[in-house]
Short mmCIF file of C-alpha atoms and ligand atoms in Angstrom, two decimals:
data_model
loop_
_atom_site.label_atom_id
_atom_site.label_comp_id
_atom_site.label_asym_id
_atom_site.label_seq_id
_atom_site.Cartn_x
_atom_site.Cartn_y
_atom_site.Cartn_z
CA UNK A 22 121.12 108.00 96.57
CA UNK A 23 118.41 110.40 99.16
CA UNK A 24 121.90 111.51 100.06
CA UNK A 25 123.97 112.61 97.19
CA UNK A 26 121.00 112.90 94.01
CA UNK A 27 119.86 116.46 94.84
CA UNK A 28 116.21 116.64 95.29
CA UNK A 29 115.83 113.32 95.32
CA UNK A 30 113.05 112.04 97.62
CA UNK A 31 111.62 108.72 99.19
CA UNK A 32 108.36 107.46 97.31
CA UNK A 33 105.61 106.38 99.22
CA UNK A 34 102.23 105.77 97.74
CA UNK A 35 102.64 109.04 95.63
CA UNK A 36 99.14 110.20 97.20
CA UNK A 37 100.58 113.53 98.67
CA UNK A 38 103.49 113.81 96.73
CA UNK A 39 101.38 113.86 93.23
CA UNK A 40 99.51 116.87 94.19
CA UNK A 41 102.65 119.37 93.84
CA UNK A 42 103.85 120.44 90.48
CA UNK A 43 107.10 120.92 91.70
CA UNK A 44 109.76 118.30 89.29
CA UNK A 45 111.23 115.93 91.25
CA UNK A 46 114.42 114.32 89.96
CA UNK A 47 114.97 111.16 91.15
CA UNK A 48 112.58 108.68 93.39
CA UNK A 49 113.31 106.19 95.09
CA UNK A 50 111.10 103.31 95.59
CA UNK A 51 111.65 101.22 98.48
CA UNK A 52 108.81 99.03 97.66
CA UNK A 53 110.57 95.50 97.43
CA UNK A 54 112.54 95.97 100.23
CA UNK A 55 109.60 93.83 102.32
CA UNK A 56 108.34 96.83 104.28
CA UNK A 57 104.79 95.78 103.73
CA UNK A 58 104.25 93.69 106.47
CA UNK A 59 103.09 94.44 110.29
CA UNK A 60 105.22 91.89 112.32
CA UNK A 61 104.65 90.72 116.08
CA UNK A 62 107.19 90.38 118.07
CA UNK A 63 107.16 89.46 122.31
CA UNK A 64 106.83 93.03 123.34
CA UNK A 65 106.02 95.49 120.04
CA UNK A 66 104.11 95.47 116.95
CA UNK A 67 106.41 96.63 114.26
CA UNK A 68 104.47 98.70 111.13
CA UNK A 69 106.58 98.93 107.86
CA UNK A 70 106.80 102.01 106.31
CA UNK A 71 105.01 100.47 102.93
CA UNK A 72 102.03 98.98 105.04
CA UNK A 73 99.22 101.10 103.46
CA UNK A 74 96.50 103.02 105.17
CA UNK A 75 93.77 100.24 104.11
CA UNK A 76 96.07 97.32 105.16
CA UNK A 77 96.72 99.23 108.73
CA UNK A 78 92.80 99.32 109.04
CA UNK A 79 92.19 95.60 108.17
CA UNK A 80 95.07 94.29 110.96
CA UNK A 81 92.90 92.48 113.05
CA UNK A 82 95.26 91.17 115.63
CA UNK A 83 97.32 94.62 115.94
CA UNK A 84 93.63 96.72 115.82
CA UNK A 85 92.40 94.54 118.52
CA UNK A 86 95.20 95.25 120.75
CA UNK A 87 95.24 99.31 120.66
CA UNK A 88 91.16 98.75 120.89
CA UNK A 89 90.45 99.76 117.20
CA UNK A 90 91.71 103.18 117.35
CA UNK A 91 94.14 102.70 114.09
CA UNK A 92 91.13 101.54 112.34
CA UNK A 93 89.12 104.27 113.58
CA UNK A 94 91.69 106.83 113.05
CA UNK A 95 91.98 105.94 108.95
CA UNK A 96 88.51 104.60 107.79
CA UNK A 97 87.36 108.25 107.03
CA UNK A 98 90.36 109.06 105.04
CA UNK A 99 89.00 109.09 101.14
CA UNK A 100 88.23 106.07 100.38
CA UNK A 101 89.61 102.41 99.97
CA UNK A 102 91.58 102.95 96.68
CA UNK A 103 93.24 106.03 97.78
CA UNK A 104 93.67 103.98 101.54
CA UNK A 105 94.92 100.78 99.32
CA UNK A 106 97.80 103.11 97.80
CA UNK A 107 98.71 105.67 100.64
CA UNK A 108 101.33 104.33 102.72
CA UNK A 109 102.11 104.49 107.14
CA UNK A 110 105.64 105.56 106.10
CA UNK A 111 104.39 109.06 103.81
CA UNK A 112 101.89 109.26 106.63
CA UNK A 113 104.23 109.60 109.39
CA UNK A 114 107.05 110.80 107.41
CA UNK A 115 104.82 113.95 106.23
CA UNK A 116 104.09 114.84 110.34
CA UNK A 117 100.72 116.74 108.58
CA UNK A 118 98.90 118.49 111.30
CA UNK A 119 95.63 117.43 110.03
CA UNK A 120 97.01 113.83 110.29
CA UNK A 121 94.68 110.94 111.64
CA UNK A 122 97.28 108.47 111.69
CA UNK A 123 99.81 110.70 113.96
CA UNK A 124 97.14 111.49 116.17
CA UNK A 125 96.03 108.04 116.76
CA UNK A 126 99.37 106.48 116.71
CA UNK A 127 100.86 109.39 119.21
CA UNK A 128 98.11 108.44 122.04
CA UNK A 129 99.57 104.75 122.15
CA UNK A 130 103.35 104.37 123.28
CA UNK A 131 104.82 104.14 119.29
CA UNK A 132 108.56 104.87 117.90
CA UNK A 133 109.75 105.54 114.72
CA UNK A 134 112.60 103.67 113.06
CA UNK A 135 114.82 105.45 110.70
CA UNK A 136 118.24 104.47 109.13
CA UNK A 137 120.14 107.21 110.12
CA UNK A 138 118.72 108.41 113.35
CA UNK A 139 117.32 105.22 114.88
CA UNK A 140 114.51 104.45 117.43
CA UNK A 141 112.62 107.49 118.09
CA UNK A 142 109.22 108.46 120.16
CA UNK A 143 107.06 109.57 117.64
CA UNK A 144 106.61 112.73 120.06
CA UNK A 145 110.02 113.63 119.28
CA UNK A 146 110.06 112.88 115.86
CA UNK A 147 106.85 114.74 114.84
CA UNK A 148 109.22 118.18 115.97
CA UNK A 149 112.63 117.22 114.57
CA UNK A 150 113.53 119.15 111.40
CA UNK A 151 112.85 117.47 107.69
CA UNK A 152 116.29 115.46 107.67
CA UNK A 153 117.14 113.37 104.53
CA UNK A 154 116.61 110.11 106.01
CA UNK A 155 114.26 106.91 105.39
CA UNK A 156 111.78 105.78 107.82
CA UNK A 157 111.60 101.94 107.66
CA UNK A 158 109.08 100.99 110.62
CA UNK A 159 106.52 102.50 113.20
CA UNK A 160 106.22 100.37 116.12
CA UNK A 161 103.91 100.35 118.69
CA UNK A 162 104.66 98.35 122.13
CA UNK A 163 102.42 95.91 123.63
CA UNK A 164 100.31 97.06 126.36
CA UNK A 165 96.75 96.56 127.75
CA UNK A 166 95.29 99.58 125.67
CA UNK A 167 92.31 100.97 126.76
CA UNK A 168 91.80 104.05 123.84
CA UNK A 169 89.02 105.94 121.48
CA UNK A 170 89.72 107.81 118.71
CA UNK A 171 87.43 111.05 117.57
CA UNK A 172 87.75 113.45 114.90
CA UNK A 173 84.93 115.98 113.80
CA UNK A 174 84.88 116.28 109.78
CA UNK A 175 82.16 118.13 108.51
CA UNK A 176 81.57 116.33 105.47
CA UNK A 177 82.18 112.82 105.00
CA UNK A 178 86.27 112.44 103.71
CA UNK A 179 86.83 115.92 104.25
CA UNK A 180 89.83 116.53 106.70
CA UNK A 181 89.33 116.69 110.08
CA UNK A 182 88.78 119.97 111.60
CA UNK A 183 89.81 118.59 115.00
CA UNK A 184 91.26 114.72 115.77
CA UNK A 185 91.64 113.65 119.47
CA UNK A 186 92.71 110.07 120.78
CA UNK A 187 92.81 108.99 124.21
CA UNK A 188 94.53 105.79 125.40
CA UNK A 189 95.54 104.30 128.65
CA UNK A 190 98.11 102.25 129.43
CA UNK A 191 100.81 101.71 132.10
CA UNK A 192 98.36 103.41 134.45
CA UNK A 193 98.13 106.73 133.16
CA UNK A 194 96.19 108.72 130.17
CA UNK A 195 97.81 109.81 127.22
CA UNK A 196 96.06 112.42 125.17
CA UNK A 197 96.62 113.58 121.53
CA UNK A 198 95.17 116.47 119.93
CA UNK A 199 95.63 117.21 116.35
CA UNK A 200 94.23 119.22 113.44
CA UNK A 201 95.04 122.55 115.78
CA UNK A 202 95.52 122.94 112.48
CA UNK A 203 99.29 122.75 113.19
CA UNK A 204 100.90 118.95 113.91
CA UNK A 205 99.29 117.31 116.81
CA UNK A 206 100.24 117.56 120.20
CA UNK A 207 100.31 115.14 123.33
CA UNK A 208 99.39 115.61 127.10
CA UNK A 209 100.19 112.32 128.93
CA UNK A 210 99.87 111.94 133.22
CA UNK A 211 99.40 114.42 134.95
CA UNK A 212 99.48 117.25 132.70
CA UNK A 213 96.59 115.19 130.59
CA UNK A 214 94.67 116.53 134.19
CA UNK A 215 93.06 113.11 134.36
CA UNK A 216 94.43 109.94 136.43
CA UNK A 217 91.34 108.10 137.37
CA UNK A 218 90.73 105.02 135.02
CA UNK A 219 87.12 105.85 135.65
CA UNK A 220 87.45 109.58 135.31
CA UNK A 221 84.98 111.39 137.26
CA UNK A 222 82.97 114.76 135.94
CA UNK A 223 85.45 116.89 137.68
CA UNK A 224 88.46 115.03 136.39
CA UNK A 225 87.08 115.20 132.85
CA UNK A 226 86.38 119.03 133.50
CA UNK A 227 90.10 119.04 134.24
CA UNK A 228 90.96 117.41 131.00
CA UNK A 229 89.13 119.72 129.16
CA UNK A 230 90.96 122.54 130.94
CA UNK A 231 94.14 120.63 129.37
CA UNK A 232 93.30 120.68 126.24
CA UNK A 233 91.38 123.84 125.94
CA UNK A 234 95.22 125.32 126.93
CA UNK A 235 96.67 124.27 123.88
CA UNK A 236 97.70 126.42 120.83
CA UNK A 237 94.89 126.43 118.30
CA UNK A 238 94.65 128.84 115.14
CA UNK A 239 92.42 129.49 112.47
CA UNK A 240 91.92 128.23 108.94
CA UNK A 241 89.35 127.29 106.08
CA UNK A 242 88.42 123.93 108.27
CA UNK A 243 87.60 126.45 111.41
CA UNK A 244 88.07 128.88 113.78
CA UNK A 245 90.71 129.43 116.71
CA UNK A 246 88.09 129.68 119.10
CA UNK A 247 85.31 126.72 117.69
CA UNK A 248 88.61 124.34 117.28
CA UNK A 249 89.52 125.12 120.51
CA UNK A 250 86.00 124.55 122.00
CA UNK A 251 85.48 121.04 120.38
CA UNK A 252 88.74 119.96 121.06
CA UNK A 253 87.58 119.89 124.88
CA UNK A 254 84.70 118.13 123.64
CA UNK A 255 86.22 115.33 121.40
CA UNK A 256 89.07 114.54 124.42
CA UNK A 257 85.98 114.29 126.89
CA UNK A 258 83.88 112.08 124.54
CA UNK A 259 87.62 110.06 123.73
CA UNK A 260 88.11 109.75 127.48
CA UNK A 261 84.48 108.46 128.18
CA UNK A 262 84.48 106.05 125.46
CA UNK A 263 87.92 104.49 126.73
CA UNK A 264 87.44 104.35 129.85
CA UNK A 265 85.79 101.15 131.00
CA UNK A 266 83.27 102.23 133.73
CA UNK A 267 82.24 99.75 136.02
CA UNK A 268 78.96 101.31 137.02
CA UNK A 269 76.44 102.66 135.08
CA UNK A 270 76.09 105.37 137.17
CA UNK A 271 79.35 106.48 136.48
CA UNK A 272 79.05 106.13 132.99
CA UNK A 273 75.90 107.83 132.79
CA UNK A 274 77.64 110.75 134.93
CA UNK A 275 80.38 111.28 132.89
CA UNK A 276 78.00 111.32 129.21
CA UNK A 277 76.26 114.20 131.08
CA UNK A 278 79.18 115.77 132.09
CA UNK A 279 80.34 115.39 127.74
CA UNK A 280 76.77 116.50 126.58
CA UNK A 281 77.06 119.51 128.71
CA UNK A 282 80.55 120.72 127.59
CA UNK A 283 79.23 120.85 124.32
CA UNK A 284 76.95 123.73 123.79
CA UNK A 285 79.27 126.84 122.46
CA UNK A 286 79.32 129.50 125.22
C1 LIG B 280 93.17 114.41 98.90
C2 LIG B 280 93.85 113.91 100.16
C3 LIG B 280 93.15 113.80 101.33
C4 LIG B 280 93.76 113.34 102.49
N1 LIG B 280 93.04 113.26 103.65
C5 LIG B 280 93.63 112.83 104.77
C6 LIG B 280 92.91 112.74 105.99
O1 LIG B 280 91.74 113.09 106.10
N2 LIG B 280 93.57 112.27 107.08
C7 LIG B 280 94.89 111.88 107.05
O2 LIG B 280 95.43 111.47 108.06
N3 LIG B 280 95.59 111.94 105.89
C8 LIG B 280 95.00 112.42 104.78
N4 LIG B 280 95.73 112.52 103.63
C9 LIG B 280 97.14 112.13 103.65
C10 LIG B 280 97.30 110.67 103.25
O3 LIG B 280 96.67 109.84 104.17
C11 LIG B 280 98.78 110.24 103.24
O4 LIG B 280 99.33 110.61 104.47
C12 LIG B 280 99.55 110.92 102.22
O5 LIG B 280 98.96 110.67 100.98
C13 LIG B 280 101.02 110.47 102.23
O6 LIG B 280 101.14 109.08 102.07
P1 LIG B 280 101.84 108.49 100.78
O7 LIG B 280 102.17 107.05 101.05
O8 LIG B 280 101.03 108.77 99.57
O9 LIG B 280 103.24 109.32 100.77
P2 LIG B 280 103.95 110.10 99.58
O10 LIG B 280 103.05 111.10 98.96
O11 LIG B 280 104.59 109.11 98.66
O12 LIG B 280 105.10 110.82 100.43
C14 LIG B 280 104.82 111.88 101.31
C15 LIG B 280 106.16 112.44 101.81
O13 LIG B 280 106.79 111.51 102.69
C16 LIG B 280 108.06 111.09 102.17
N5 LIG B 280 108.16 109.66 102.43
C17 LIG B 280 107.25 108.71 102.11
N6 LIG B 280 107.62 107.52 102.61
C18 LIG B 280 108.80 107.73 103.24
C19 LIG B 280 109.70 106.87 103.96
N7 LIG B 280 109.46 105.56 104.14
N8 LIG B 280 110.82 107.42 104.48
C20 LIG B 280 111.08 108.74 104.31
N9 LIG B 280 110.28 109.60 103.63
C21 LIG B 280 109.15 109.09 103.12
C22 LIG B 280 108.02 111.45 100.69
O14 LIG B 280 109.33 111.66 100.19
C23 LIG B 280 107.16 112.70 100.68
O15 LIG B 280 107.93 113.81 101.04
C24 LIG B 280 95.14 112.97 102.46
C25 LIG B 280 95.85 113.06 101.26
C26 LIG B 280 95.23 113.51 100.12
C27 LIG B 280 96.05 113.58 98.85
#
């Protein structure tokens, strides 16, 4: 029906879709086709498209295993009707560069499962063009997450002006910056500039370098140059918080080493 009803379109929770007066002809609801569960399996935790936002922030087991940055990531995001209605699937499916969800869910090692192109890294998918296709699950594999997720809004609900997660797992750093405004973007290894699971000053300074390199642009939520400035900031502060510092010494270090970065030169 997506394929041969012209204009026709997937419906999601209707959230984003509502706000354009454009007519659409036909939508399809998928919603008793049982995508509204989060399902474990050995190795993965696999997120159905129709799993809403509020639903996504009350999985206990699955928010305890990416250490509570999917929670994190969503609880600003309106409020609990509009996260009790607004679906993973429109989230994901949208790729909107202001997105929370993305930007948490791109820092952990996630896929995206659609019926006609398959398994793909959400890194991939948030660049492929706007096919006609459904996306049925988001899954996220099993590993010993260590990860923070901060965003800078400047009113409460508002969208972000910047979003940053930073998780580790298999050994190595994976950061996500989004809200450039475009969609967000991920530095994992070494080009994230940080190996250390107890990053040092000089290794967050590197980070920082890392991130300050992306793209950024200007719009109504803030400039090129103050986006690009806190960006550095919230990827420090992400990096801090996940990191599990075995000294307080370090710890203490590394806050300085945040608090400093974040006076505007
Ligand atoms: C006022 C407002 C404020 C918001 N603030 C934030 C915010 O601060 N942070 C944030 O991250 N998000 C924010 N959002 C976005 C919101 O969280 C949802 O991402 C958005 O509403 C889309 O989810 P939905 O389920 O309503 O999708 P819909 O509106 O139903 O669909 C969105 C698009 O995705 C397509 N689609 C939906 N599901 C599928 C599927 N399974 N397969 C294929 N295509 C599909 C639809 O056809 C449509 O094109 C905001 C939205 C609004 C309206």
């Amino acid at each position: 029906m997506l394929r041969f009803r012209k204009g026709a379109q997937i419906l999601g929770g209707g959230m984003w879709m509502r706000l354009s007066d454009r007519t659409i002809p036909c939508v399809i609801d998928l919603s008793d086709c049982g995508l509204d569960k989060i399902e474990e399996t050995e190795d993965e935790y696999r997120i159905g498209a129709y799993v809403t936002l509020r639903d996504l922030e009350c999985a206990g087991v699955l928010n305890d295993a990416c250490d509570g940055v999917l929670a994190a990531a969503v609880r600003d995001i309106v409020g609990v009707q509009f996260r009790r209605s607004a679906t993973v699937g429109g989230s994901v499916f949208g790729r909107f560069g202001f997105s929370d969800v993305i930007c948490a869910l791109l820092a952990l090692d996630t896929e995206v499962e659609l019926v006609e192109a398959g398994r793909v890294p959400l890194a991939t998918f948030i660049d492929m063009p706007y096919e006609l296709d459904v996306l049925t699950h988001i899954i996220v594999k099993k590993h010993d997450y260590q990860a923070s997720y901060q965003c800078l809004r400047k009113a409460a609900t508002d969208f972000a002006t910047v979003n940053a997660c930073a998780a580790r797992w298999d050994g190595a750093w994976h950061l996500a910056v989004g809200a450039r405004p475009a969609k967000a973007r991920l530095l994992s290894g070494a080009e994230a500039g940080v190996v250390s699971a107890e990053p040092s000053c000089d290794e967050l300074a590197h980070a920082i370098e890392a991130v300050r390199g992306l793209t950024y642009s200007s719009n109504l939520w803030g400039s090129e140059r103050y986006r690009r400035h806190l960006a550095g900031v919230l990827a420090a502060r992400a990096l801090v918080e996940a990191a599990r510092y075995t000294s307080p010494e370090g710890l203490e270090a590394a806050r300085a080493a945040c608090a400093r970065e974040e006076a505007i030169r």
